[in-house]
Coordinates of C-alpha atoms in Angstrom, one line a residue:
X451 CA -35.3 -1.0 81.4
X452 CA -35.3 2.1 83.4
X453 CA -36.1 4.5 80.9
X454 CA -34.3 7.5 82.2
X455 CA -31.2 5.7 82.7
X456 CA -31.5 3.9 79.3
X457 CA -32.3 7.0 77.3
X458 CA -29.1 8.3 78.9
X459 CA -27.1 5.1 78.0
X460 CA -28.4 5.1 74.7
X461 CA -27.3 8.4 73.9
X462 CA -23.8 7.8 75.3
X463 CA -23.3 4.3 74.0
X464 CA -24.2 2.2 71.0
X465 CA -27.2 -0.3 72.2
X466 CA -27.8 -3.6 70.6
X467 CA -30.0 -3.1 67.9
X468 CA -32.8 -5.8 67.0
X469 CA -32.3 -7.1 63.6
X470 CA -36.1 -7.8 63.3
X471 CA -36.7 -3.8 63.8
X472 CA -36.0 -1.5 61.4
X473 CA -33.9 1.2 62.9
X474 CA -35.0 4.9 62.3
X475 CA -32.6 7.6 63.7
X476 CA -35.4 8.7 66.2
X477 CA -35.8 5.2 67.8
X478 CA -33.4 3.2 69.8
X479 CA -34.2 -0.5 70.8
X480 CA -32.8 -1.8 73.8
X481 CA -32.9 -5.7 74.3
X482 CA -32.5 -7.8 77.4
X483 CA -33.6 -11.2 78.3
X484 CA -34.5 -11.4 82.0
X485 CA -35.8 -13.6 84.5
X486 CA -39.4 -13.2 86.0
X487 CA -37.8 -11.5 89.1
X488 CA -35.7 -9.2 87.5
X489 CA -38.5 -8.3 84.7
X490 CA -40.7 -7.6 87.8
X491 CA -38.1 -5.5 89.5
X492 CA -37.3 -3.4 86.4
X493 CA -41.1 -3.0 85.9
X494 CA -41.5 -1.3 88.9
X495 CA -38.4 0.9 88.0
X496 CA -40.3 1.6 84.9
X497 CA -43.4 2.8 86.5
X498 CA -41.4 5.1 88.8
X499 CA -39.3 6.7 86.0
X500 CA -42.2 7.2 83.3
X501 CA -42.2 11.0 84.1
X502 CA -38.6 11.0 82.9
X503 CA -39.5 9.6 79.7
X504 CA -41.8 12.2 79.0
X505 CA -38.9 14.7 78.8
X506 CA -36.4 12.5 76.9
X507 CA -35.7 13.9 73.4
X508 CA -35.3 10.4 72.0
X509 CA -37.8 7.5 72.2
X510 CA -36.9 4.1 73.9
X511 CA -38.2 0.8 72.7
X512 CA -38.2 -1.7 75.3
X513 CA -38.6 -5.5 74.5
X514 CA -40.2 -7.8 76.9
X515 CA -39.0 -11.2 77.8
X516 CA -40.5 -12.5 74.4
X517 CA -38.5 -10.0 72.4
X518 CA -41.7 -7.9 71.6
X519 CA -41.6 -4.2 71.5
X520 CA -43.4 -2.1 73.5
X521 CA -43.0 1.9 72.6
X522 CA -42.7 4.4 74.9
X523 CA -42.0 7.6 73.4
X524 CA -42.0 11.4 74.3
X525 CA -44.4 13.3 71.6
X526 CA -45.0 17.1 72.4
X527 CA -44.3 16.4 76.0
X528 CA -46.8 13.4 76.0
X529 CA -45.5 10.0 77.0
X530 CA -47.4 7.1 75.2
X531 CA -47.6 3.5 74.8
X532 CA -48.6 1.9 71.5
X533 CA -49.0 -1.7 70.7
X534 CA -50.8 -4.8 71.8
X535 CA -50.2 -7.4 69.0
X536 CA -50.2 -10.7 70.3
X537 CA -51.2 -12.1 73.8
X538 CA -47.9 -11.1 75.4
X539 CA -47.7 -7.7 74.2
X540 CA -51.4 -7.2 75.2
X541 CA -50.9 -8.3 78.6
X542 CA -47.7 -6.1 79.1
X543 CA -50.0 -3.1 77.9
X544 CA -52.8 -3.9 80.2
X545 CA -50.3 -4.2 83.2
X546 CA -49.3 -0.6 82.4
X547 CA -52.8 0.8 81.4
X548 CA -53.7 2.1 85.2
X549 CA -50.5 4.7 84.7
X550 CA -52.1 6.3 81.8
X551 CA -55.1 8.6 82.1
X552 CA -56.1 7.9 78.4
X553 CA -56.5 4.6 77.2
X554 CA -57.8 3.6 73.6
X555 CA -58.3 0.7 71.6
X556 CA -59.1 0.3 68.0
X557 CA -61.1 -2.6 66.5
X558 CA -63.5 -3.2 63.3
X559 CA -66.2 -5.5 62.0
X560 CA -68.5 -7.5 64.4
X561 CA -66.1 -9.8 65.9
X562 CA -64.2 -6.7 67.2
X563 CA -60.8 -7.7 65.7
X564 CA -58.2 -5.3 66.9
X565 CA -56.6 -2.9 64.3
X566 CA -53.4 -1.3 63.8
X567 CA -51.8 1.4 61.9
X568 CA -54.5 3.9 62.8
X569 CA -53.7 7.8 62.4
X570 CA -54.6 9.5 65.6
X571 CA -54.6 13.4 66.5
X572 CA -55.7 14.7 69.9
X573 CA -56.4 18.2 70.2
X574 CA -56.8 20.4 73.2
X575 CA -60.1 22.5 74.1
X576 CA -58.6 25.4 71.9
X577 CA -58.3 23.2 69.0
X578 CA -54.5 22.9 69.0
X579 CA -53.2 19.5 68.1
X580 CA -51.4 18.2 71.4
X581 CA -50.5 14.5 70.3
X582 CA -50.1 12.8 67.0
X583 CA -49.4 9.3 66.1
X584 CA -49.6 8.2 62.3
X585 CA -49.5 4.5 63.0
X586 CA -51.4 3.9 66.3
X587 CA -53.1 0.6 68.0
X588 CA -54.3 -1.6 68.4
X589 CA -54.0 -0.2 71.9
X590 CA -52.5 3.4 72.7
X591 CA -52.1 4.8 76.0
X592 CA -51.4 8.7 76.6
X593 CA -50.2 10.6 79.2
X594 CA -51.8 13.9 79.2
X595 CA -52.5 16.7 81.7
X596 CA -56.2 17.2 83.1
X597 CA -58.3 18.9 80.5
X598 CA -61.0 18.4 77.5
X599 CA -59.7 16.9 74.5
X600 CA -60.9 15.5 71.0
X601 CA -59.5 12.5 69.9
X602 CA -59.6 11.7 66.1
X603 CA -59.0 8.5 64.5
X604 CA -59.0 7.3 60.9
X605 CA -59.2 3.9 59.4
X606 CA -59.9 2.6 55.9
X607 CA -61.1 6.2 55.0
X608 CA -63.6 6.5 57.8
X609 CA -62.7 9.2 60.5
X610 CA -64.3 8.8 64.2
X611 CA -64.1 11.5 66.8
X612 CA -64.7 11.5 70.4
X613 CA -64.3 14.0 73.2
X614 CA -63.1 13.1 76.6
X615 CA -62.5 14.9 79.9
X616 CA -59.4 14.2 82.1
X617 CA -59.8 14.6 85.3
X618 CA -59.2 13.1 89.2
X619 CA -57.2 9.8 89.3
X620 CA -59.2 7.5 87.4
X621 CA -58.2 7.2 83.7
X622 CA -60.6 7.2 80.6
X623 CA -61.1 4.3 78.2
X624 CA -62.1 5.2 74.5
X625 CA -63.0 2.6 72.1
X626 CA -62.8 3.2 68.2
X627 CA -64.7 0.7 66.4
X628 CA -65.3 0.7 62.5
X629 CA -68.0 -1.6 61.2
X630 CA -66.8 -2.1 57.9

């Protein structure tokens, strides 16, 4: 699960592809069943190599012990985590949250049910798109440099927009909630 090494291996060798995930040319799936200790050690390696994933040309999908994919992918020089469906995947995302300066959640209705497949675009202070994901959620964490951004998210035909300033060591949490 060390992303820099995994990305190099994925390009050099043919990885095992999960039959449950539709393979796209730009997506690589690496599956391993690990003991808790091994998973913890590899998780520490993951945190140390996240900047390497930002420069990788191909995304890496890593499956957790319960074989639920968590996606780490480079998009316009931004690394992101997208997922959070199910308790195990949500727990994995929350454990890695502090490593990302911008964290977003997407929900709807009074009960706050999480939603997915939300198109998201992030613009810099000049109005240039710096990040775009056609299907985000229910949780999306993005690695961006310090600065001012406008985040737009769309669900069921309704667009929400929020401004955020990333500075210092503390990350920012944005919640997008649609009442319909």
